[in-house]
mmCIF file of C-alpha atoms in Angstrom:
data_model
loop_
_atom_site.group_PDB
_atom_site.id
_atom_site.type_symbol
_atom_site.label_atom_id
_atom_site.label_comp_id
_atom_site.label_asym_id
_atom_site.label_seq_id
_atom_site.Cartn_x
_atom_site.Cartn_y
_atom_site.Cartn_z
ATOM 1 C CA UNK A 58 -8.218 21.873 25.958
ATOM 2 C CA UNK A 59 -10.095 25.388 25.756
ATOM 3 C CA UNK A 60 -7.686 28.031 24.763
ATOM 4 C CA UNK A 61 -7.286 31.506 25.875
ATOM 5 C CA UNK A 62 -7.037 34.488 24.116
ATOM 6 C CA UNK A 63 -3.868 35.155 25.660
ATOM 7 C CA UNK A 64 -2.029 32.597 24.142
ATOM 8 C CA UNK A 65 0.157 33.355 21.134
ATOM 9 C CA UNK A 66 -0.532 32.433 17.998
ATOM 10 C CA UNK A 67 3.533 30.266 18.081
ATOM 11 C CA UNK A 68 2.231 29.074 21.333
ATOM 12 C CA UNK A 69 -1.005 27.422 19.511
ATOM 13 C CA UNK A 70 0.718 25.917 16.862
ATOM 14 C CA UNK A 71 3.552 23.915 19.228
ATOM 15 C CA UNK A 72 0.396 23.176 21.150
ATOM 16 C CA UNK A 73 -1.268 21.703 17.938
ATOM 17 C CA UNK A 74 2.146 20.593 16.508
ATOM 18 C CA UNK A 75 2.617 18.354 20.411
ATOM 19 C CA UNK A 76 -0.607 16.561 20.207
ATOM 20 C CA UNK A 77 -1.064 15.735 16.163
ATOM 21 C CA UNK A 78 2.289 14.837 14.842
ATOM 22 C CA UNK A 79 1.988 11.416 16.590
ATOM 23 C CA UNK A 80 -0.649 10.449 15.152
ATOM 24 C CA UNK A 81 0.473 11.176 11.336
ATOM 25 C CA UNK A 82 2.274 7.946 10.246
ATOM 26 C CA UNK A 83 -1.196 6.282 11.421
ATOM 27 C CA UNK A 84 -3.051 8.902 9.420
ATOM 28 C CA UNK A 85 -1.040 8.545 6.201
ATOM 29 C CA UNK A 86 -1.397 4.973 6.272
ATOM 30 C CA UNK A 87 -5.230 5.271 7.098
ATOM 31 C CA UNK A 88 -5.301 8.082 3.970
ATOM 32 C CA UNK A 89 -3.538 5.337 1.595
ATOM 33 C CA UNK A 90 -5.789 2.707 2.439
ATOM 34 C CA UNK A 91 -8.666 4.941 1.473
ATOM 35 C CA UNK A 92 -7.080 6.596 -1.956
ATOM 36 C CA UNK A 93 -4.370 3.392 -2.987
ATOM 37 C CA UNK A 94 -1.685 6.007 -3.794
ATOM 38 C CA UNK A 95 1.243 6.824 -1.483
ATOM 39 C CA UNK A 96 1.609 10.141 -3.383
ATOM 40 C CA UNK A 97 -2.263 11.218 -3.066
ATOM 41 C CA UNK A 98 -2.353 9.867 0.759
ATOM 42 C CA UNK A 99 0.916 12.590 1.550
ATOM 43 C CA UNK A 100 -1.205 15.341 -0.092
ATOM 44 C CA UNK A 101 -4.775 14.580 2.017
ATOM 45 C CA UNK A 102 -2.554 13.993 5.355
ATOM 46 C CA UNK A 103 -1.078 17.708 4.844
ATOM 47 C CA UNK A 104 -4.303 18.582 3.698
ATOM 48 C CA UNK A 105 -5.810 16.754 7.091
ATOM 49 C CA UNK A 106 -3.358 18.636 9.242
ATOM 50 C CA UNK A 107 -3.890 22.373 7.516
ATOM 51 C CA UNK A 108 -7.804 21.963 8.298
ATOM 52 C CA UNK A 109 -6.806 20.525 11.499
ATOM 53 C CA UNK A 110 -4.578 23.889 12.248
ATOM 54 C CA UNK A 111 -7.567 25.858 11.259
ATOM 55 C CA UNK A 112 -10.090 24.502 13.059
ATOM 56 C CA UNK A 113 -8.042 23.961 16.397
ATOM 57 C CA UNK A 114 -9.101 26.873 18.095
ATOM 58 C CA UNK A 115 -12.701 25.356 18.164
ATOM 59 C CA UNK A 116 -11.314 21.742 19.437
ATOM 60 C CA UNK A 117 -11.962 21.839 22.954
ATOM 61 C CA UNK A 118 -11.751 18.316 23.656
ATOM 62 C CA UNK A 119 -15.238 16.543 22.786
ATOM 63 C CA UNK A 120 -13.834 14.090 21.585
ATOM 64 C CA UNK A 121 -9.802 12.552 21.512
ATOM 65 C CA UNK A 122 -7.330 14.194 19.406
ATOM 66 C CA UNK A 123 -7.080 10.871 17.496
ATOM 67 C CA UNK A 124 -10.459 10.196 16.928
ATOM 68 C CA UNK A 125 -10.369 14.344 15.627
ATOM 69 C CA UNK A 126 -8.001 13.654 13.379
ATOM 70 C CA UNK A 127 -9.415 10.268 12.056
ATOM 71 C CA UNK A 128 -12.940 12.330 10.766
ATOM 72 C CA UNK A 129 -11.156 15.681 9.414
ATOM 73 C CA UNK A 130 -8.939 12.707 7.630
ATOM 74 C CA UNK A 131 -11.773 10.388 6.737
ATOM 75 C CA UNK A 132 -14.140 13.715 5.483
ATOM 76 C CA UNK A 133 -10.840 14.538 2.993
ATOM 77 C CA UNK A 134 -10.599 11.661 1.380
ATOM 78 C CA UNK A 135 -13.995 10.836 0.984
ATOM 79 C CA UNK A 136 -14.442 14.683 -0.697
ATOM 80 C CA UNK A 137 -11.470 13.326 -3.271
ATOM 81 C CA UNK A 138 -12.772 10.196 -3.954
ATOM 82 C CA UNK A 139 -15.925 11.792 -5.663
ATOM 83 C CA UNK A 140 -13.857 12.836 -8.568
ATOM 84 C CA UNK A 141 -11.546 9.815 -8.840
ATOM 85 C CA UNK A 142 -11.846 6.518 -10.277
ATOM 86 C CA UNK A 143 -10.760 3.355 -8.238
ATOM 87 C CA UNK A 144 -6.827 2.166 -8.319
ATOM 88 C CA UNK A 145 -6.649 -1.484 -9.546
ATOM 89 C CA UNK A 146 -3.285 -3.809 -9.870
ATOM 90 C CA UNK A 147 -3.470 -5.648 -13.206
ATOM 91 C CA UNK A 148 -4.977 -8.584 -11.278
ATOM 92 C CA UNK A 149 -8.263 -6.527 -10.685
ATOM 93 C CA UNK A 150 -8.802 -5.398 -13.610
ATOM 94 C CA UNK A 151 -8.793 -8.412 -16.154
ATOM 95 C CA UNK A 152 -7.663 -12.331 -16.656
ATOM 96 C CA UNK A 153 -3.784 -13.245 -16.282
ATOM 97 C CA UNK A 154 -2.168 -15.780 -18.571
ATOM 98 C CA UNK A 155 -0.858 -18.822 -18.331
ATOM 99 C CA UNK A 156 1.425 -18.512 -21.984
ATOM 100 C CA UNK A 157 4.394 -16.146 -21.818
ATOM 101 C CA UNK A 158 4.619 -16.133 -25.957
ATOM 102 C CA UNK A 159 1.396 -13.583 -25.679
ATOM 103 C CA UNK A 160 2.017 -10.186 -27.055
ATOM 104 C CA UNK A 161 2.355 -8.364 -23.624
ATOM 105 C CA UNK A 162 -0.612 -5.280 -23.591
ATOM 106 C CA UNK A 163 1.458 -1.883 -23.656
ATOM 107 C CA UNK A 164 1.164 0.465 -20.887
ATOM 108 C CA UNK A 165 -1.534 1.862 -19.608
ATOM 109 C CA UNK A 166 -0.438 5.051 -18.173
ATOM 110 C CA UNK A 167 -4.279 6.560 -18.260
ATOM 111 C CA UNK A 168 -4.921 4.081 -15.683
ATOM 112 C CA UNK A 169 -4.679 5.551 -11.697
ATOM 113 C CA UNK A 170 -2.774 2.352 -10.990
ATOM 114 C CA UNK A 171 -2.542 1.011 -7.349
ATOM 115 C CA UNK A 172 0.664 2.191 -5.582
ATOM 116 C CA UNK A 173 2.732 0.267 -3.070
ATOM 117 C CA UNK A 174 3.654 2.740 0.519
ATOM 118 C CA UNK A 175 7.221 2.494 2.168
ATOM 119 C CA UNK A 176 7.036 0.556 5.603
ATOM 120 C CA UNK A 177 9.685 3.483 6.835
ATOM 121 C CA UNK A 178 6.469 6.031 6.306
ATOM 122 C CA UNK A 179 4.495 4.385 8.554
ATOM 123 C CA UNK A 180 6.841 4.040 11.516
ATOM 124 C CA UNK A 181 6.396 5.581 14.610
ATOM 125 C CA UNK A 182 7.987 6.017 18.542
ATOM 126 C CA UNK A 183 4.809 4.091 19.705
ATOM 127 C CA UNK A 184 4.764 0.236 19.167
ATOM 128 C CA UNK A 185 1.017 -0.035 19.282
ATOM 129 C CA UNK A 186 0.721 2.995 17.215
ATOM 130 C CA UNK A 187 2.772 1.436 14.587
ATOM 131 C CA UNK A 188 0.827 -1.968 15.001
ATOM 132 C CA UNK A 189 -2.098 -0.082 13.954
ATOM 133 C CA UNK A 190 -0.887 2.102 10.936
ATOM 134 C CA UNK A 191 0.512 -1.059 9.400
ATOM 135 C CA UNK A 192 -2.515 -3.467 10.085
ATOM 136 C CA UNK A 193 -4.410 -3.808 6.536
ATOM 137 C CA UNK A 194 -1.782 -2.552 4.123
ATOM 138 C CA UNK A 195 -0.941 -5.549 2.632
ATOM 139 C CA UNK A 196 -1.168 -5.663 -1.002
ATOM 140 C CA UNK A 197 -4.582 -7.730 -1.194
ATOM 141 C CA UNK A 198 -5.559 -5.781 1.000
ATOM 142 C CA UNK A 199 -5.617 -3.310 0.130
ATOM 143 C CA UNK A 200 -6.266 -4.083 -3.858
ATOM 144 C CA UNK A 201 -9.699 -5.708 -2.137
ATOM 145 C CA UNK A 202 -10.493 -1.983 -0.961
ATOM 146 C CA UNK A 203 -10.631 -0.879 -3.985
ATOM 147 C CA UNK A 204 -13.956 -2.954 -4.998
ATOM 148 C CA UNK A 205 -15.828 -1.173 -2.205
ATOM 149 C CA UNK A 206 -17.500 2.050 -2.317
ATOM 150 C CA UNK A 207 -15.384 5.149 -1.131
ATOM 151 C CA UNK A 208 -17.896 4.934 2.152
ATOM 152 C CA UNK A 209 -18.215 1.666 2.549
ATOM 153 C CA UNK A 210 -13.910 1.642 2.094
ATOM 154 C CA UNK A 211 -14.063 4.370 5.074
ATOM 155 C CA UNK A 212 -15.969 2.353 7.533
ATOM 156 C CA UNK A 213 -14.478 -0.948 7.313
ATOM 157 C CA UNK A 214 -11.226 0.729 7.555
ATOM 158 C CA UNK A 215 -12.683 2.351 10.917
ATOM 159 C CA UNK A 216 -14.292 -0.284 12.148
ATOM 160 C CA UNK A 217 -12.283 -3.493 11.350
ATOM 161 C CA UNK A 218 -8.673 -1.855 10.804
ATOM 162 C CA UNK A 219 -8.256 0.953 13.118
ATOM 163 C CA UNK A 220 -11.580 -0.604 15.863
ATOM 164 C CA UNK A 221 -13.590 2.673 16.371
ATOM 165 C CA UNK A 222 -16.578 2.070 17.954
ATOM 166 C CA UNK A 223 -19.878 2.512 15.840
ATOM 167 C CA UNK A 224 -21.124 5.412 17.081
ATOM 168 C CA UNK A 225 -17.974 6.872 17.026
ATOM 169 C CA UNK A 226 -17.797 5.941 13.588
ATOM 170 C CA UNK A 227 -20.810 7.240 13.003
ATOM 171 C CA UNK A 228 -20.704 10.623 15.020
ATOM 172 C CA UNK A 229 -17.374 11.043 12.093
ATOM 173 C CA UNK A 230 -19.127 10.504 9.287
ATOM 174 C CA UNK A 231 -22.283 12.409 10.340
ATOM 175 C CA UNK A 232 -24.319 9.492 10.055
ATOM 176 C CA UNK A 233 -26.353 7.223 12.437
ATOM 177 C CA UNK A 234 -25.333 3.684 14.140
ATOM 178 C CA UNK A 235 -27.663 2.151 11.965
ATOM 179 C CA UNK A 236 -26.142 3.489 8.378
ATOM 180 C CA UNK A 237 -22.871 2.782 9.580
ATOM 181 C CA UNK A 238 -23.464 -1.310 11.133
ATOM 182 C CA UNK A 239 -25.679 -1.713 7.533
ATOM 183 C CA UNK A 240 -22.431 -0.265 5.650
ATOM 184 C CA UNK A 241 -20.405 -2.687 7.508
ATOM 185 C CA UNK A 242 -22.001 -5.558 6.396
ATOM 186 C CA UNK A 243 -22.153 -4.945 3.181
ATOM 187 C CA UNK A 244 -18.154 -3.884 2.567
ATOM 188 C CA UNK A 245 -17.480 -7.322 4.601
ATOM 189 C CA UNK A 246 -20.004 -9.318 2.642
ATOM 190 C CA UNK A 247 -17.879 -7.696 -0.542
ATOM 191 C CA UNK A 248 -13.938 -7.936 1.341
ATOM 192 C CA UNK A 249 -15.305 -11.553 1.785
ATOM 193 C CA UNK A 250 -15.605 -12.463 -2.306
ATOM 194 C CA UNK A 251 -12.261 -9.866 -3.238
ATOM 195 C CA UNK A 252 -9.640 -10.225 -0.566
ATOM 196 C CA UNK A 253 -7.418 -13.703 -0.184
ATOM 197 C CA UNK A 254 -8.054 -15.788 2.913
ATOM 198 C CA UNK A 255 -5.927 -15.171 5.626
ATOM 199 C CA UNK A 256 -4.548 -18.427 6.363
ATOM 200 C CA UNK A 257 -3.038 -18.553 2.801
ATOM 201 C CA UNK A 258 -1.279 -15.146 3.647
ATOM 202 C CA UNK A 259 0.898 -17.161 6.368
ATOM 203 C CA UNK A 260 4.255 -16.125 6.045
ATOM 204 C CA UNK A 261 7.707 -18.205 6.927
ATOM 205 C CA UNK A 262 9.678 -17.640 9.358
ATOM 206 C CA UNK A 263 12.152 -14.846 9.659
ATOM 207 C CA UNK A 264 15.405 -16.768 8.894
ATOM 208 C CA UNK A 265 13.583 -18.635 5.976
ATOM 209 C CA UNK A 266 12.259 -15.483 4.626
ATOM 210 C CA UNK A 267 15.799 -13.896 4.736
ATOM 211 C CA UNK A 268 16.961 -16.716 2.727
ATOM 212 C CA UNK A 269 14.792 -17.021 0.364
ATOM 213 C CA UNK A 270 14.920 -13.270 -0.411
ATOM 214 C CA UNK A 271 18.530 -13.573 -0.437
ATOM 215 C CA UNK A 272 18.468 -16.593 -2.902
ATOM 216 C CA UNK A 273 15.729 -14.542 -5.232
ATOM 217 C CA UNK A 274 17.890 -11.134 -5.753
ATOM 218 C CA UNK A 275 20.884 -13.423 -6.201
ATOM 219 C CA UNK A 276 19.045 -15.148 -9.437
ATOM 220 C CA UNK A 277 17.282 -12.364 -10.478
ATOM 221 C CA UNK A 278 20.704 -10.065 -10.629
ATOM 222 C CA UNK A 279 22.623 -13.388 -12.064
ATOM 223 C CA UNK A 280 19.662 -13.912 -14.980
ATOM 224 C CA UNK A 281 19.537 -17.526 -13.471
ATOM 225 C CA UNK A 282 15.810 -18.779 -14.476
ATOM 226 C CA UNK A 283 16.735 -22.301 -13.323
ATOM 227 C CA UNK A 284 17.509 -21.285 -9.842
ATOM 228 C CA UNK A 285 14.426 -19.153 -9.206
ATOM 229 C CA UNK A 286 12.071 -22.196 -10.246
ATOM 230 C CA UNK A 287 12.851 -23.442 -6.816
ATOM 231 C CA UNK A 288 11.816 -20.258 -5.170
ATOM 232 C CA UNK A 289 8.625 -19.656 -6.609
ATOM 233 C CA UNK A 290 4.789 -21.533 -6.274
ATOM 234 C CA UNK A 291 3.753 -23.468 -8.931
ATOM 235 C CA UNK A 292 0.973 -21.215 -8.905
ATOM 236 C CA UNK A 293 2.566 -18.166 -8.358
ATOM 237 C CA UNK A 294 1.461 -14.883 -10.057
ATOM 238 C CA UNK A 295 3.400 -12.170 -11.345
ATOM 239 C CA UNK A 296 1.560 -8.588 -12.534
ATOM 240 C CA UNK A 297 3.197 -5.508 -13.576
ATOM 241 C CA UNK A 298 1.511 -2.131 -13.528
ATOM 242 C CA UNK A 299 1.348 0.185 -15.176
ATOM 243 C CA UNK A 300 1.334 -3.149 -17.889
ATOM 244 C CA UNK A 301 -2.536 -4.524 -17.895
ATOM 245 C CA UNK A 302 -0.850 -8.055 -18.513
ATOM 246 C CA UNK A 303 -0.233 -10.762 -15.444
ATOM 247 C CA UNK A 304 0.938 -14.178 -15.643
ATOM 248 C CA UNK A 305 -0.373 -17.144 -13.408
ATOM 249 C CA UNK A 306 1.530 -20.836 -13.168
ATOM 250 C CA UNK A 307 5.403 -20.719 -12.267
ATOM 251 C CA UNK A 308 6.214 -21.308 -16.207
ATOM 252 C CA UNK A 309 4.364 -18.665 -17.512
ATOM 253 C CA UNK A 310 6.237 -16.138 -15.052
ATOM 254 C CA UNK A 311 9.703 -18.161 -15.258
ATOM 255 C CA UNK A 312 9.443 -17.975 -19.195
ATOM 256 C CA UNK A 313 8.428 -14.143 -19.025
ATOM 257 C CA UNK A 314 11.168 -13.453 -16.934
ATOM 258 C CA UNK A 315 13.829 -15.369 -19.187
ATOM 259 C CA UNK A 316 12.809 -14.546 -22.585
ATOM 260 C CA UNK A 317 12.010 -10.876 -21.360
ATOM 261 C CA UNK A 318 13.278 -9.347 -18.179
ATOM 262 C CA UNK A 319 17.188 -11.681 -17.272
ATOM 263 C CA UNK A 320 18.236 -11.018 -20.839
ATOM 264 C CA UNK A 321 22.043 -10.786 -19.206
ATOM 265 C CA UNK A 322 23.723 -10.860 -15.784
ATOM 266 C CA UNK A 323 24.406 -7.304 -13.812
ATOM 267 C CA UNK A 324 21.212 -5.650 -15.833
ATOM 268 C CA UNK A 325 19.637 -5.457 -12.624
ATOM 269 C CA UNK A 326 20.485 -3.703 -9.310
ATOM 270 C CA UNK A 327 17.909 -4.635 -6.556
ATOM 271 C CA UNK A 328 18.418 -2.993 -3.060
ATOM 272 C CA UNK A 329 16.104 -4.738 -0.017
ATOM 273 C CA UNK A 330 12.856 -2.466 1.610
ATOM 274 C CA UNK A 331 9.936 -2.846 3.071
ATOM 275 C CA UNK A 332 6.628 -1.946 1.710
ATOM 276 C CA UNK A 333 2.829 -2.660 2.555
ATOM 277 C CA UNK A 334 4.478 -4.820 5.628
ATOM 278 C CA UNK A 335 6.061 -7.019 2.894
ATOM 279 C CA UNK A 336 9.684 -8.019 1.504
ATOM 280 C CA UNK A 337 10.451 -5.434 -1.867
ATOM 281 C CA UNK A 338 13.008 -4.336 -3.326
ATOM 282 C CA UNK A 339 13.645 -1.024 -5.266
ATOM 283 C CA UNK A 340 14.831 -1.785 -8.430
ATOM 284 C CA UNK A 341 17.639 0.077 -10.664
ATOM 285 C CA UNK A 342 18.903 -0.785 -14.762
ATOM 286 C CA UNK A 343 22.254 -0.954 -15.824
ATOM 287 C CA UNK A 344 22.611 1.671 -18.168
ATOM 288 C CA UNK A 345 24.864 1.857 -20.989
ATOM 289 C CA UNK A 346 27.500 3.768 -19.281
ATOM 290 C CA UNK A 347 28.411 1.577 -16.391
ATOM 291 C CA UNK A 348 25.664 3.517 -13.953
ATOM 292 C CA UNK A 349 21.962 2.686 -13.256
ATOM 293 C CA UNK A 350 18.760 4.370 -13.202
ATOM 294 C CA UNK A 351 15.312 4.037 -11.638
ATOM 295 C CA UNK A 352 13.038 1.506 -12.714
ATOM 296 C CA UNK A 353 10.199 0.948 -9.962
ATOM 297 C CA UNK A 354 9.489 -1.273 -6.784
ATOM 298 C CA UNK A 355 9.469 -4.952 -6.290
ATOM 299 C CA UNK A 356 6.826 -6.592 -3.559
ATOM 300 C CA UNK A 357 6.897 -10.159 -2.850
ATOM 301 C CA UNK A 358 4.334 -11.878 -1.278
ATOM 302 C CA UNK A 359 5.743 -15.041 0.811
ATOM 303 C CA UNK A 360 3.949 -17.987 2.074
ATOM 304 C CA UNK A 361 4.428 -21.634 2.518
ATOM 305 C CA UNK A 362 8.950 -20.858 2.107
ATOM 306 C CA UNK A 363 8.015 -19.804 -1.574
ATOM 307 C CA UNK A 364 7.190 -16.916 -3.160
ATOM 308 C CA UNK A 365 3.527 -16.361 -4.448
ATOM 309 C CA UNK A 366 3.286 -13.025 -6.196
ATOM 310 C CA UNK A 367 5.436 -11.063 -7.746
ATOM 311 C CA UNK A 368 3.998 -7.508 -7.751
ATOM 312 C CA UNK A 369 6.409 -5.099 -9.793
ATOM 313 C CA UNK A 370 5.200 -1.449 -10.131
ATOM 314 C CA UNK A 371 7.510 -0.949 -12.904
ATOM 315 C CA UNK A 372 7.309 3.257 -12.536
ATOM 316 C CA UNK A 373 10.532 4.797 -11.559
ATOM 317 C CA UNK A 374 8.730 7.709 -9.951
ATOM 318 C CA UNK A 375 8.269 5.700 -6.843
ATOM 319 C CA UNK A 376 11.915 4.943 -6.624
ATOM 320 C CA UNK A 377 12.497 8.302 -4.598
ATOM 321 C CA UNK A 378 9.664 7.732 -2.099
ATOM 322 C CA UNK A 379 11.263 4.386 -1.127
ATOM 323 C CA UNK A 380 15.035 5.400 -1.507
ATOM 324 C CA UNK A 381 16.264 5.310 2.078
ATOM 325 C CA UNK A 382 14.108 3.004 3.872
ATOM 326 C CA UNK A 383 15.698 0.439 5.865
ATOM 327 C CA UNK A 384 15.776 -2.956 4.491
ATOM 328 C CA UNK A 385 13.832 -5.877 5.879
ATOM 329 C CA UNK A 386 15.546 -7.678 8.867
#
């Protein structure tokens, strides 16, 4: 892809602009993995693609675009990671409850929470391409990321998520085949203790799912505790950042949500999306005069035709990053 000095400078860029722009819902998804914030994965993937503008008169096709991309990308974040702290959910960072009468923790906005990312962000024209920006988002996850060390986060990502060879992996991070298979072992050995099993992550079928969302926002808009007993797990959890307190067992989270959340009918407005390749639902308040405003982003994790975790990022400044993506089918 060498470059002549004849070509114009508009010329380069709808060159560059062709053969990167496929590849960025697969980078931002790659860039939230590594940082756990939709809003700090937007700002590295610009970031990736202004150093990748720069340095694209040098590219002369070592290596594939993607596989370009993936180590200007990978570089970024790990740079940013050296002056952050890791993103926990509530669940990560201390015991839940089994007794709704606690005194519920106030919020903890000085914690860098973990933030959920829109399934519309990471869509793309290619099928495969999509495939791979979506594999590993889930919630668990990607929560389970977060125990790893920013490195050891980038090359499990590159190895296990997104299959880059070793030595490719390792000719990105400027590093050898040994460092990187060592790394490996140890962020699996890790992923193996934090993340859930995947055979407990089995999810029902689509008609099942659509009725059992169907049947949740119905109870949860009505205020109807008895009905969503029958939708959730007797062990199903329930956390609530930016709030450091969680609730395990269905009547801890069935007596927080009556005595503190369905105080009437109508107070809630939930409208169906997708996030981290699971059900949610962006949630709006009735407010005193007859409208509603933002309240934050519902994620439901299914299995087994119930509902096992209730993850509610209760921050209304993620309501406009999910506002407009299509609801799950």
């Amino acid at each position: 892809m060498t470059r002549g000095s004849t070509v114009s400078a508009g010329g380069v860029a709808m060159e560059f602009s062709a053969v990167t722009e496929p590849y960025r819902p697969e980078l931002l998804a790659h860039c939230y993995r590594m940082l756990g914030s939709i809003h700090d994965a937007e700002d590295l993937v610009q970031e990736t693609y202004l150093r990748g503008w720069r340095a694209f008169g040098g590219f002369e096709g070592r290596s594939s675009v993607r596989r370009w991309l993936y180590a200007i990308a990978t570089r970024a974040a790990l740079t940013a990671l050296e002056t952050r702290s890791r993103r926990p959910l509530p669940s990560g960072a201390g015991p839940p409850s089994e007794d709704h009468r606690i005194a519920v923790a106030p919020r903890e906005p000085s914690v860098s929470w973990l933030q959920p990312v829109p399934d519309a962000l990471l869509a793309g024209d290619d099928p495969g391409a999509v495939a791979a920006s979506r594999a590993g988002v889930r919630l668990a996850f990607v929560a389970a990321l977060q125990f790893l060390t920013p490195r050891q986060r980038a090359v499990l990502t590159l190895r296990d998520v997104l299959a880059f060879r070793t030595a490719e992996v390792a000719e990105m991070l400027g590093t050898t085949d040994a460092a990187v298979d060592g790394t490996l072992r140890r962020a699996r050995a890790r992923m193996g203790e934090a993340a859930p099993v995947a055979d407990e992550l089995a999810e029902p079928e689509a008609p099942d799912a659509r009725a059992l969302l169907e049947a949740y926002v119905d109870a949860f808009t009505r205020a109807d505790t008895s009905e969503l007993v029958a939708l959730l797990r007797a062990d199903v959890e329930m956390e609530m950042p930016p709030t450091p307190t969680w609730f395990t067992g269905r009547d801890a989270v069935i007596g927080f949500l009556g005595a503190r959340v369905l105080s009437r009918p109508g107070q809630w407005r939930m409208v169906p999306t997708g996030a981290n390749g699971q059900p949610a639902f962006v949630v709006r308040r009735r407010t005193d005069d007859g409208g509603d405003a933002a309240y934050g982003v519902q994620v439901l994790t299914l299995t087994a035709g119930r509902i096992a975790r209730i993850t509610a990022f209760n921050d209304p400044a993620l309501v406009p990053t999910f506002e407009g993506s299509p609801a799950v089918t």
